[in-house]
């Protein structure tokens, strides 16, 4: 008996020892182990608290400093009550936190809670920490990153953004947006990487790597978020949040792959889209969130709802009877965290108590959220050193890269020989975007003028004894009126060249915003009276150089026809004006390429390069050519390139990768970048397959006269397509490799 007692005491001691050493504070344990231990100590209220995201004070006040009545009415909460909820452990995350001081304050409140679980402070840092106050480095928007066709640019921008985020107390960005866009009317085009699944997925995965670090690391530098799953880029009429009808085939072939790429890169949060797909709201889509993403694609992270989209299951989609049912449906299909505000917490507690949500589902959600916090190192230190914020944000390396990435993003669309401009004579700079912070793009607050180089400032920096820059201000796009029109002709007549900067203004909080989130376009033509203004300038007879500043493509056939040159600058960020000037004067040779097809007008939508062979075989338009204004991959250079003979097997196995090589030569008199594109076409297939699909791309820099042999390996998975039952198949037969925009073709037989 005595030995039995000794044995029990010993067992108890071992058990206690294990439990005391196995605390969630033990950094030697994995993040998942620590999360499981912590979870076991939490009450239901504390667990559900981790699933709740609230907004910080930025949401209550717009930049004009007035309180937003809608938010105040909706939450009827002063900060005090929110502070109390944090102390009770009923909040797990915040967004729209306007300053590092508030971020630290919120974390202090969390340390007063029973378990001291740190908060996730989130923001929309998609091309720099743009929603942050005071300012941070603002890079080109994602569409410009895509136009560079260089994933390293996306990765570096993400890394620099993450550095500025962590230094200022933010650990989660709702980026990258990896939606493929097939409707250029969508105001959020500038946030996307364009129309091609490979380009979008490659750039998105690069940003995930830049934000989070490598997929195999247990730690996370900044938590990334692949969004929005799925179909916002093909919603009805290009309207943000409108329904999308997408075939299963198109979903699997076009819209899903970029998300799979990000999941394979270890992205640890995903945001469902506002819209419905085929009648089912994405926030209520069990097959998408649980069936596909979690179970088929092995997503290990957690889902965050988009802004009030759980409530919109009732308020907009009308698929439930009230907010409580909305919470029930959303959590049960897989949503793990709610953006944002009260009600959700009380509904979920009640639903669990009523057995309508299982506590296992809650545990699954909370364990992932806690794992993210452990991986971010927040339990070791949730605070920032406020004395370092000023030295980290806007640091010279980052600002230099804002210029470098802007240079790489630009696409030369037309040049009758007027470019590069001579640094002599008189140049008139004009247009609504000439001296405007619209070059920052959406998801960026306005910056202090001293931090932004506008196009006018970039041009003026080149002024000298031989060169004079005149400026004709036009005011905002929607204010461009008769008075300026009348002056256009005179102002243009007296100079050697006119540089007109036109396009869109997507900068956040601007009252003159014409594009960006929730501002879509019924046309792809220049907004307002900008085209009329260009025509007035053109009537002077002075050569017209047009610079587009825009997120979504501009389709202006008259401008293409009549301008001497057109430079697509996208939204080039805080140094964008300098980059534009450097390209126009030839200090930089533009090497960007179009990441999306630009139709001749909105009437041609949907128009994309990887179309089905029957798409244009009969139908025509009476008064318009049905070819694109600018095709996917298009872009000019100040030099020229030639391609040598393509070396590749004429016959190969469907189960083996394909190797090809060819030489590219810079045949011009100056250095330049060439974007080499490799497309594949399955000539005959039992299901209609696209006329071509991008399977590889690479941007190369070549000095004048330099030649280089490029080698590509085409993965054999690229030979596959979905058969009529949506099963992946490979079929023997004739294939065609297409290099560039029909520079070279090579027929081969795979079996
Ligand atoms: C918006 C956007 C989403 C963003 C979120 C938080 O509704 O759809 O992209 O991350 O709200 O700002």
XYZ file of C-alpha atoms and ligand atoms in Angstrom:
763
model
C 0.000 0.000 0.000
C 2.833 2.353 0.981
C 4.432 1.872 -2.437
C 1.105 2.635 -4.136
C 0.959 5.962 -2.305
C 4.564 6.736 -3.242
C 3.708 5.905 -6.882
C 0.670 8.203 -6.876
C 2.646 11.077 -5.339
C 5.440 10.562 -7.857
C 2.983 10.519 -10.764
C 1.338 13.651 -9.425
C 4.714 15.361 -9.091
C 5.673 14.446 -12.659
C 2.325 15.622 -13.927
C 2.661 18.900 -12.050
C 6.225 19.330 -13.242
C 5.137 18.772 -16.807
C 2.218 21.154 -16.496
C 4.303 23.896 -14.906
C 7.141 23.632 -17.476
C 4.565 23.337 -20.280
C 3.168 26.835 -19.945
C 2.213 28.875 -22.949
C 4.896 31.336 -21.910
C 7.537 28.781 -22.801
C 9.141 30.034 -26.038
C 10.859 26.684 -26.541
C 7.475 25.198 -27.457
C 6.058 25.599 -30.955
C 3.477 28.300 -31.555
C 0.807 25.647 -32.044
C 1.712 23.926 -28.749
C 1.621 27.209 -26.869
C -1.729 28.070 -28.456
C -3.212 24.730 -27.390
C -2.030 25.198 -23.814
C -3.388 28.738 -23.616
C -6.685 27.693 -25.199
C -7.186 25.108 -22.484
C -7.098 27.858 -19.874
C -9.603 30.192 -21.533
C -13.277 30.753 -20.783
C -15.793 30.731 -23.629
C -16.107 34.528 -23.359
C -12.334 34.920 -23.653
C -12.185 32.515 -26.607
C -14.908 34.354 -28.528
C -13.173 37.603 -27.612
C -10.221 36.528 -29.755
C -12.598 36.261 -32.722
C -13.627 39.896 -32.403
C -11.958 42.768 -34.238
C -12.854 46.367 -33.493
C -11.893 49.642 -35.093
C -9.595 52.139 -33.449
C -10.273 55.831 -33.254
C -9.436 56.471 -36.916
C -12.810 55.069 -37.873
C -14.633 57.549 -35.708
C -12.985 60.560 -37.212
C -12.291 61.320 -40.824
C -9.199 63.345 -41.688
C -11.181 66.532 -41.430
C -11.386 65.750 -37.717
C -15.174 65.474 -37.539
C -16.730 62.423 -35.939
C -18.292 60.041 -38.414
C -21.889 59.972 -37.179
C -22.646 56.667 -38.843
C -19.870 54.880 -36.933
C -20.766 56.563 -33.652
C -24.435 55.740 -33.985
C -23.654 52.191 -35.003
C -21.422 51.340 -32.115
C -22.613 53.817 -29.498
C -19.330 53.217 -27.869
C -16.910 55.705 -26.631
C -13.355 54.511 -26.371
C -13.938 53.919 -22.666
C -16.298 51.037 -23.267
C -13.881 49.585 -25.796
C -11.112 49.827 -23.263
C -13.296 47.883 -20.831
C -13.903 45.139 -23.391
C -10.155 44.769 -23.895
C -9.610 44.474 -20.135
C -12.254 41.727 -20.080
C -10.462 39.879 -22.884
C -13.419 40.355 -25.238
C -11.391 41.868 -28.122
C -8.638 40.096 -30.064
C -7.708 42.601 -32.750
C -8.031 46.179 -33.963
C -7.906 47.863 -37.347
C -7.989 51.529 -38.341
C -5.698 52.411 -35.463
C -4.297 55.787 -36.510
C -1.033 55.953 -34.622
C 1.666 53.968 -32.894
C 0.741 55.667 -29.644
C -2.761 54.230 -29.837
C -1.333 50.821 -30.812
C 0.812 50.780 -27.672
C -2.105 52.032 -25.573
C -4.344 49.222 -26.772
C -1.648 46.665 -25.952
C -1.294 48.121 -22.452
C -5.018 47.618 -21.924
C -4.688 44.006 -23.078
C -2.023 43.450 -20.415
C -4.665 44.295 -17.807
C -6.790 41.326 -18.895
C -6.693 38.027 -17.022
C -4.557 36.157 -19.566
C -2.754 39.188 -20.978
C -3.281 38.017 -24.585
C -1.804 40.679 -26.894
C -3.886 42.257 -29.645
C -3.369 41.913 -33.378
C -3.149 45.453 -34.753
C -4.092 45.318 -38.436
C -4.026 47.769 -41.317
C -4.343 47.969 -45.106
C -0.684 48.369 -45.949
C -0.790 47.222 -49.562
C 1.952 49.360 -51.120
C 3.464 50.922 -48.046
C 2.081 51.679 -44.624
C -0.300 54.077 -46.270
C -3.154 54.337 -43.814
C -0.821 55.203 -41.006
C -0.430 58.620 -39.471
C 2.312 60.079 -39.376
C 3.481 59.196 -42.883
C 5.389 56.192 -44.130
C 7.024 55.204 -47.403
C 4.519 54.849 -50.253
C 5.494 52.637 -53.172
C 3.746 52.043 -56.521
C 0.375 50.331 -56.190
C 0.166 46.600 -57.006
C -0.822 47.121 -60.642
C 2.462 48.948 -61.157
C 4.356 46.161 -59.374
C 2.685 43.718 -61.764
C 3.673 45.839 -64.775
C 7.310 45.427 -63.736
C 6.981 41.656 -64.267
C 9.585 41.338 -61.506
C 8.407 39.479 -58.350
C 11.452 40.746 -56.470
C 9.923 44.219 -56.570
C 6.725 43.005 -54.940
C 8.652 41.053 -52.317
C 10.938 43.969 -51.456
C 8.046 46.435 -51.212
C 6.254 43.995 -48.908
C 9.353 43.563 -46.735
C 9.994 47.299 -46.411
C 6.314 47.864 -45.667
C 6.447 45.174 -42.991
C 9.522 46.756 -41.390
C 7.693 50.079 -41.072
C 4.580 48.357 -39.793
C 6.295 46.398 -37.016
C 8.313 49.417 -35.963
C 5.056 51.307 -35.452
C 3.103 48.584 -33.670
C 1.169 46.964 -36.528
C 1.547 43.213 -37.156
C -1.127 42.332 -39.763
C -1.748 43.708 -43.236
C -4.790 42.989 -45.367
C -2.624 42.320 -48.378
C -1.952 40.981 -51.028
C -5.072 41.390 -53.118
C -4.727 38.370 -55.417
C -7.959 38.740 -57.293
C -7.666 38.187 -61.017
C -9.420 41.095 -62.715
C -11.375 40.658 -65.915
C -13.428 43.826 -65.736
C -11.395 47.024 -65.986
C -14.370 49.063 -64.762
C -13.713 47.763 -61.224
C -12.413 50.681 -59.189
C -10.011 48.411 -57.307
C -8.043 47.420 -60.403
C -5.058 49.372 -59.113
C -4.921 47.121 -56.018
C -4.695 44.037 -58.199
C -1.910 42.404 -60.195
C -4.029 42.268 -63.348
C -5.606 39.529 -65.453
C -3.203 36.623 -65.597
C -3.327 33.842 -62.956
C 0.427 33.144 -63.151
C 1.424 36.808 -62.849
C -1.111 37.477 -60.082
C -0.126 34.358 -58.155
C 3.607 34.952 -58.538
C 3.392 38.580 -57.393
C 0.994 37.687 -54.572
C 3.222 34.887 -53.279
C 6.194 37.243 -53.454
C 4.364 39.742 -51.251
C 3.415 37.006 -48.774
C 7.102 36.075 -48.568
C 8.068 39.693 -48.102
C 5.514 40.274 -45.351
C 5.685 36.976 -43.449
C 9.112 35.543 -44.249
C 9.659 32.077 -45.722
C 6.851 29.540 -45.558
C 8.855 27.058 -43.474
C 9.609 29.501 -40.668
C 7.707 29.052 -37.395
C 7.827 32.813 -36.849
C 5.927 35.468 -38.785
C 7.347 38.907 -39.395
C 4.033 40.487 -40.365
C 0.858 38.488 -40.917
C -0.285 38.696 -44.556
C -3.825 38.228 -45.805
C -4.728 36.889 -49.253
C -7.902 38.590 -50.404
C -10.684 38.689 -51.442
C -11.876 35.165 -52.003
C -13.297 35.336 -54.742
C -14.545 36.978 -57.907
C -14.657 40.679 -57.089
C -12.712 41.331 -60.287
C -15.528 39.974 -62.439
C -18.571 41.212 -60.520
C -21.628 42.498 -62.359
C -20.946 45.715 -64.275
C -17.560 46.133 -62.620
C -19.263 47.268 -59.411
C -17.495 46.557 -56.133
C -19.379 43.981 -54.090
C -21.873 43.128 -56.839
C -22.636 39.449 -57.515
C -20.382 37.371 -59.737
C -21.533 34.499 -61.922
C -18.485 32.388 -62.674
C -18.365 28.899 -64.156
C -16.700 26.177 -62.133
C -14.155 25.874 -64.921
C -13.243 29.545 -64.836
C -13.061 29.488 -61.058
C -10.604 26.607 -61.080
C -8.578 27.721 -64.086
C -8.432 31.486 -63.497
C -9.576 32.717 -60.072
C -8.436 30.017 -57.641
C -4.769 29.521 -58.639
C -3.385 32.762 -57.119
C -4.909 31.857 -53.744
C -3.415 28.369 -53.923
C -0.042 29.971 -54.633
C -0.375 32.168 -51.550
C -1.455 29.216 -49.383
C 1.552 27.243 -50.619
C 3.645 30.278 -49.618
C 2.221 29.980 -46.102
C -0.182 32.909 -46.035
C -1.768 32.753 -42.604
C -4.978 34.716 -43.098
C -7.514 34.917 -45.906
C -10.373 37.365 -46.399
C -13.511 36.275 -48.229
C -14.935 38.643 -50.809
C -17.879 41.014 -50.333
C -19.712 39.461 -53.250
C -21.762 36.384 -53.936
C -20.499 33.759 -56.342
C -23.279 31.997 -58.271
C -25.812 33.097 -55.687
C -23.886 32.152 -52.549
C -22.282 34.962 -50.538
C -18.584 34.209 -50.020
C -19.065 34.806 -46.294
C -21.591 31.984 -46.218
C -19.789 29.617 -48.575
C -18.929 26.394 -46.747
C -17.724 24.683 -49.897
C -15.261 27.498 -50.560
C -13.989 28.222 -47.067
C -14.044 24.794 -45.470
C -14.319 22.332 -48.338
C -11.845 23.851 -50.761
C -9.527 26.180 -48.893
C -9.133 24.352 -45.596
C -9.584 20.750 -46.631
C -8.452 20.550 -50.254
C -5.804 23.242 -50.262
C -4.619 22.665 -46.662
C -4.890 26.269 -45.532
C -3.640 26.337 -41.927
C -4.388 29.944 -41.080
C -7.617 31.734 -40.263
C -10.356 33.652 -42.066
C -11.131 37.272 -41.290
C -14.423 38.647 -42.534
C -14.400 41.693 -44.716
C -15.935 44.892 -43.367
C -19.381 44.079 -41.917
C -19.902 41.337 -44.494
C -21.222 38.981 -41.833
C -23.987 41.466 -41.021
C -24.537 41.957 -44.763
C -25.606 38.316 -45.032
C -28.803 39.740 -43.557
C -28.726 43.407 -44.492
C -27.756 42.997 -48.163
C -27.792 39.373 -49.294
C -30.935 38.503 -47.336
C -29.861 34.865 -46.847
C -30.563 34.902 -43.062
C -33.174 36.530 -40.849
C -30.974 38.609 -38.575
C -27.418 39.331 -37.410
C -27.427 36.438 -34.967
C -28.199 33.952 -37.733
C -25.564 35.676 -39.832
C -22.970 35.003 -37.140
C -24.144 31.398 -36.888
C -23.843 30.782 -40.629
C -20.535 32.607 -41.008
C -18.777 30.878 -38.110
C -20.110 27.478 -39.108
C -18.904 27.790 -42.720
C -15.417 28.670 -41.470
C -15.121 32.370 -40.588
C -12.744 32.744 -37.621
C -12.634 36.473 -36.923
C -15.255 39.182 -37.311
C -14.514 42.626 -38.777
C -15.785 44.541 -36.801
C -17.481 45.804 -33.660
C -19.978 44.618 -31.044
C -22.983 42.258 -31.309
C -20.886 39.435 -32.752
C -19.461 38.478 -29.324
C -22.834 38.223 -27.618
C -24.422 36.409 -30.569
C -21.701 33.770 -30.727
C -21.783 33.122 -26.962
C -25.540 32.627 -27.177
C -25.197 30.393 -30.263
C -22.691 28.168 -28.507
C -24.919 27.952 -25.438
C -27.827 27.074 -27.715
C -25.753 24.369 -29.393
C -25.955 26.095 -32.784
C -22.189 26.603 -32.929
C -19.992 23.903 -31.414
C -17.248 24.816 -28.953
C -14.955 22.692 -31.141
C -15.542 25.212 -33.971
C -14.706 28.045 -31.586
C -11.563 26.245 -30.424
C -10.457 25.677 -34.030
C -10.804 29.382 -34.813
C -9.185 30.630 -31.626
C -6.261 28.213 -31.784
C -5.264 29.624 -35.179
C -5.587 33.199 -34.065
C -3.463 32.485 -30.978
C -0.928 30.598 -33.091
C -0.536 33.699 -35.261
C 0.082 35.831 -32.172
C 2.700 33.424 -30.884
C 4.361 33.228 -34.318
C 4.508 37.026 -34.413
C 6.346 37.072 -31.085
C 3.638 39.222 -29.534
C 3.629 37.346 -26.240
C 7.318 38.082 -25.819
C 6.783 41.768 -26.534
C 3.553 43.423 -27.746
C 5.003 46.925 -27.458
C 7.179 49.027 -29.696
C 10.034 51.354 -28.880
C 8.386 54.652 -29.762
C 11.795 56.358 -29.975
C 12.659 54.279 -33.059
C 9.556 55.017 -35.130
C 10.964 58.152 -36.733
C 14.218 56.482 -37.771
C 12.564 53.385 -39.257
C 9.721 54.952 -41.207
C 10.672 56.695 -44.428
C 14.229 55.469 -44.048
C 16.465 56.341 -47.012
C 16.688 52.753 -48.312
C 12.916 52.545 -48.464
C 12.487 55.914 -50.131
C 15.165 55.045 -52.670
C 13.273 51.874 -53.434
C 10.060 53.819 -53.874
C 11.853 55.555 -56.759
C 13.483 52.388 -58.131
C 10.225 50.416 -58.141
C 8.385 53.325 -59.785
C 10.991 53.378 -62.555
C 10.441 49.659 -63.169
C 6.657 49.918 -63.241
C 6.258 52.318 -66.145
C 4.993 51.179 -69.551
C 5.682 53.126 -72.729
C 2.518 52.763 -74.805
C 3.314 55.014 -77.749
C 6.304 56.956 -79.040
C 6.463 58.542 -82.493
C 10.065 59.432 -81.784
C 9.490 62.493 -79.645
C 10.750 60.615 -76.591
C 13.231 60.874 -75.010
C 12.625 64.610 -74.717
C 15.546 66.947 -75.157
C 16.542 68.877 -72.038
C 16.151 72.113 -73.929
C 13.507 74.531 -75.106
C 10.131 75.130 -73.462
C 7.849 72.429 -72.168
C 4.338 73.007 -70.852
C 3.290 70.648 -68.081
C -0.435 70.499 -67.367
C -3.330 68.216 -66.471
C -5.244 67.360 -63.260
C -2.598 64.846 -62.123
C 0.442 66.980 -63.027
C 0.958 68.454 -59.566
C -1.207 66.078 -57.549
C -0.846 63.373 -54.902
C -3.077 61.091 -56.950
C 0.230 59.405 -57.889
C 0.004 57.749 -54.454
C -3.029 55.689 -55.392
C -5.636 54.179 -53.076
C -4.955 52.939 -49.493
C -2.710 55.896 -48.899
C -3.583 59.022 -47.018
C -2.255 62.270 -48.487
C 1.362 62.849 -47.428
C 3.038 66.136 -46.531
C 3.913 67.780 -49.849
C 7.591 67.689 -48.921
C 7.508 63.887 -49.116
C 5.950 63.626 -52.570
C 7.602 64.389 -55.901
C 4.794 65.223 -58.285
C 5.251 65.018 -62.046
C 5.572 68.800 -62.256
C 8.256 68.758 -59.559
C 10.045 65.941 -61.323
C 10.021 67.864 -64.568
C 11.074 71.108 -62.890
C 14.052 69.316 -61.294
C 15.500 69.048 -64.809
C 15.074 72.739 -65.615
C 18.204 74.670 -66.457
C 19.567 77.396 -68.683
C 18.502 75.496 -71.790
C 15.201 74.143 -70.505
C 12.150 75.988 -69.192
C 9.120 74.254 -67.729
C 5.824 76.147 -67.854
C 2.818 74.975 -65.867
C -0.890 75.341 -66.590
C -2.895 74.256 -63.517
C -6.264 72.706 -64.262
C -7.656 71.860 -60.832
C -9.209 68.533 -59.947
C -10.531 66.209 -62.662
C -14.149 67.065 -61.966
C -13.398 70.790 -61.806
C -11.651 70.939 -65.166
C -13.859 73.468 -66.874
C -14.327 76.052 -69.629
C -11.874 78.580 -68.302
C -8.954 76.163 -68.460
C -10.172 74.773 -71.775
C -10.043 78.260 -73.231
C -6.487 78.773 -72.056
C -5.225 75.395 -73.220
C -4.669 76.298 -76.832
C -2.798 79.520 -76.074
C -0.637 77.941 -73.389
C 0.276 75.087 -75.710
C 0.985 77.243 -78.735
C 3.952 78.950 -77.163
C 6.030 75.891 -76.260
C 7.936 73.087 -77.968
C 6.193 70.164 -76.266
C 3.149 69.710 -74.042
C 3.238 67.080 -71.296
C -0.330 66.421 -70.114
C -0.791 64.290 -67.000
C -4.272 62.813 -66.877
C -6.081 59.780 -65.530
C -7.689 59.047 -62.161
C -7.454 60.199 -58.567
C -7.746 57.232 -56.206
C -6.071 58.687 -53.146
C -7.958 57.794 -49.975
C -10.088 60.460 -48.226
C -9.843 62.854 -51.154
C -13.192 64.532 -51.820
C -12.233 64.553 -55.502
C -11.529 60.835 -55.657
C -12.618 59.409 -59.031
C -11.501 55.795 -58.647
C -10.443 53.208 -56.065
C -12.514 51.271 -53.559
C -16.272 51.719 -54.095
C -15.675 54.085 -57.023
C -15.997 52.045 -60.193
C -16.151 53.353 -63.761
C -18.862 53.096 -66.426
C -16.258 53.847 -69.077
C -12.530 53.281 -69.606
C -12.204 56.651 -71.350
C -10.570 59.510 -69.497
C -12.883 60.743 -66.739
C -14.643 64.109 -66.836
C -13.519 66.541 -69.550
C -9.896 65.356 -69.708
C -10.190 64.080 -73.269
C -11.698 67.389 -74.374
C -8.782 69.102 -72.654
C -6.231 66.991 -74.518
C -7.983 67.800 -77.772
C -7.842 71.516 -76.960
C -4.111 71.238 -76.321
C -3.658 69.211 -79.483
C -5.353 71.849 -81.658
C -2.395 74.122 -80.947
C -0.303 71.900 -83.195
C 2.315 71.481 -80.483
C 3.344 67.819 -79.991
C 1.431 66.256 -77.109
C 3.029 63.802 -74.701
C 0.419 62.190 -72.445
C 1.153 60.599 -69.080
C -1.527 58.375 -67.544
C -1.758 58.248 -63.752
C -4.324 55.583 -62.947
C -5.068 52.262 -61.257
C -7.502 50.827 -63.787
C -6.509 50.889 -67.460
C -7.357 53.963 -69.531
C -8.740 53.271 -73.016
C -8.637 56.458 -75.044
C -8.478 55.652 -78.774
C -8.337 59.328 -79.751
C -5.332 59.819 -77.481
C -3.647 56.728 -78.875
C -4.226 58.095 -82.366
C -3.218 61.714 -81.793
C -0.717 61.939 -78.975
C 2.921 61.873 -80.003
C 3.689 59.641 -77.038
C 1.883 57.979 -74.140
C 3.490 56.821 -70.898
C 1.468 54.597 -68.551
C 2.762 55.542 -65.085
C 0.042 53.740 -63.063
C 0.062 55.025 -59.447
C 3.820 55.302 -59.020
C 3.971 56.329 -55.363
C 5.725 59.117 -53.520
C 8.681 59.336 -55.905
C 6.560 58.779 -58.977
C 6.981 62.265 -60.401
C 10.734 61.898 -60.508
C 10.466 58.526 -62.230
C 8.112 59.969 -64.849
C 10.529 62.805 -65.607
C 13.469 60.399 -65.812
C 11.602 58.263 -68.333
C 10.406 61.211 -70.416
C 13.922 62.652 -70.629
C 15.470 59.252 -71.249
C 17.518 58.968 -68.065
C 15.577 55.747 -67.540
C 14.596 53.376 -70.324
C 11.055 52.118 -69.571
C 10.758 48.320 -69.388
C 7.304 47.686 -67.922
C 4.689 45.667 -69.796
C 0.880 45.681 -69.621
C -0.321 43.287 -66.891
C -3.779 43.333 -68.407
C -5.478 43.689 -71.749
C -6.816 47.175 -72.426
C -9.998 47.005 -74.498
C -10.860 49.797 -76.914
C -13.826 50.665 -74.741
C -15.940 49.300 -71.908
C -18.147 47.864 -74.598
C -15.528 45.195 -75.265
C -15.520 43.873 -71.685
C -14.733 41.090 -70.948
C -11.555 41.098 -73.016
C -8.458 39.134 -71.978
C -5.553 37.502 -73.753
C -6.181 33.876 -72.745
C -9.484 33.663 -74.568
C -11.242 30.630 -75.964
C -10.520 30.005 -79.692
C -14.122 30.713 -80.652
C -14.193 34.106 -78.935
C -13.572 36.221 -82.019
C -14.143 33.873 -84.912
C -17.367 35.350 -86.263
C -18.808 38.314 -84.402
C -17.545 41.804 -85.256
C -18.374 45.363 -84.278
C -19.617 47.671 -87.020
C -17.603 50.738 -86.070
C -14.846 49.407 -83.829
C -12.023 46.961 -84.277
C -12.453 44.052 -81.860
C -8.755 43.778 -81.120
C -7.416 45.281 -77.856
C -6.159 48.833 -77.723
C -3.127 47.453 -75.848
C -2.640 43.667 -75.522
C -1.484 41.894 -72.377
C 2.328 42.042 -72.244
C 2.597 45.096 -74.501
C 5.175 47.807 -73.872
C 7.759 49.773 -75.859
C 11.380 50.617 -75.105
C 13.984 53.189 -76.149
C 16.023 50.302 -77.452
C 15.148 47.157 -79.423
C 15.576 43.440 -78.882
C 15.916 40.429 -81.122
C 15.363 36.777 -80.265
C 17.582 33.951 -81.442
C 16.434 30.512 -82.553
C 14.323 28.670 -80.020
C 15.944 25.412 -78.951
C 13.412 22.887 -77.681
C 12.470 19.305 -78.271
C 10.085 18.656 -81.147
C 8.650 15.689 -79.268
C 8.562 15.173 -75.519
C 6.738 13.306 -72.780
C 3.660 14.737 -71.097
C 5.058 13.539 -67.785
C 8.374 15.330 -68.122
C 9.179 19.012 -67.753
C 10.014 20.846 -70.948
C 13.326 22.657 -71.383
C 13.774 25.534 -73.782
C 16.464 28.059 -74.449
C 17.006 30.960 -76.751
C 19.121 34.050 -77.050
C 17.909 37.579 -76.548
C 19.967 40.478 -77.887
C 19.741 44.194 -77.217
C 20.094 45.456 -80.776
C 19.786 49.145 -79.890
C 22.264 51.777 -78.771
C 21.296 51.921 -75.116
C 20.737 49.550 -72.222
C 17.249 48.339 -71.525
C 15.036 45.755 -69.840
C 13.140 43.159 -71.827
C 10.265 41.164 -70.341
C 10.431 37.731 -71.891
C 7.049 35.968 -71.976
C 6.538 32.270 -72.640
C 3.044 31.072 -73.561
C 1.758 27.573 -74.221
C -1.163 26.484 -76.396
C -2.673 23.015 -76.386
C -3.609 23.065 -80.056
C -6.178 20.279 -79.994
C -7.874 19.322 -76.726
C -11.066 17.479 -75.889
C -12.307 20.591 -74.083
C -11.747 24.052 -75.611
C -8.625 25.526 -74.072
C -7.297 29.108 -74.373
C -5.411 30.191 -77.472
C -2.452 30.712 -75.180
C -1.590 30.766 -71.485
C 1.389 32.376 -69.797
C 3.600 29.638 -68.343
C 6.787 31.586 -67.617
C 8.151 35.136 -67.657
C 11.394 36.887 -66.826
C 12.613 40.450 -66.928
C 16.206 40.787 -68.089
C 18.515 43.778 -68.282
C 20.782 43.932 -71.338
C 23.435 46.509 -72.152
C 23.503 47.884 -75.709
C 24.601 45.064 -78.011
C 24.567 42.491 -75.228
C 23.219 38.987 -75.890
C 22.172 36.447 -73.307
C 21.011 32.859 -73.485
C 17.853 32.380 -71.457
C 16.749 28.970 -70.282
C 13.256 28.081 -69.080
C 11.801 24.926 -67.579
C 8.112 24.481 -68.202
C 6.630 22.298 -65.494
C 4.739 19.355 -66.980
C 1.712 20.278 -64.859
C 1.259 23.146 -67.309
C 0.328 20.644 -70.036
C -2.798 19.699 -68.097
C -6.303 21.131 -68.368
C -9.679 20.347 -66.839
C -11.782 17.902 -68.815
C -15.551 18.137 -69.125
C -15.866 16.745 -65.584
C -13.300 19.253 -64.298
C -10.742 16.550 -63.731
C -7.108 17.443 -64.446
C -6.030 15.590 -67.584
C -3.186 15.651 -70.084
C -3.792 14.647 -73.648
C -1.121 13.757 -76.174
C -0.896 15.801 -79.335
C 0.258 19.059 -80.830
C 1.290 21.937 -78.568
C 2.646 25.320 -79.440
C 5.134 27.459 -77.569
C 4.712 31.177 -78.209
C 7.489 33.492 -77.140
C 6.658 37.118 -76.495
C 3.860 38.771 -78.418
C 4.209 36.305 -81.303
C 7.938 36.851 -81.686
C 8.588 33.146 -82.051
C 6.463 30.008 -82.267
C 7.525 26.420 -81.877
C 5.338 23.417 -82.518
C 6.008 20.265 -80.541
C 4.279 16.991 -79.937
C 3.774 15.704 -76.422
C 2.788 12.151 -75.650
C -12.714 46.950 -47.064
C -12.017 46.165 -48.138
C -10.897 45.292 -47.642
C -10.163 45.977 -46.503
C -11.135 46.108 -45.346
C -10.500 46.788 -44.139
O -14.098 46.728 -47.111
O -12.864 45.363 -48.958
O -10.030 45.051 -48.756
O -9.040 45.189 -46.123
O -12.308 46.825 -45.710
O -10.145 48.102 -44.422
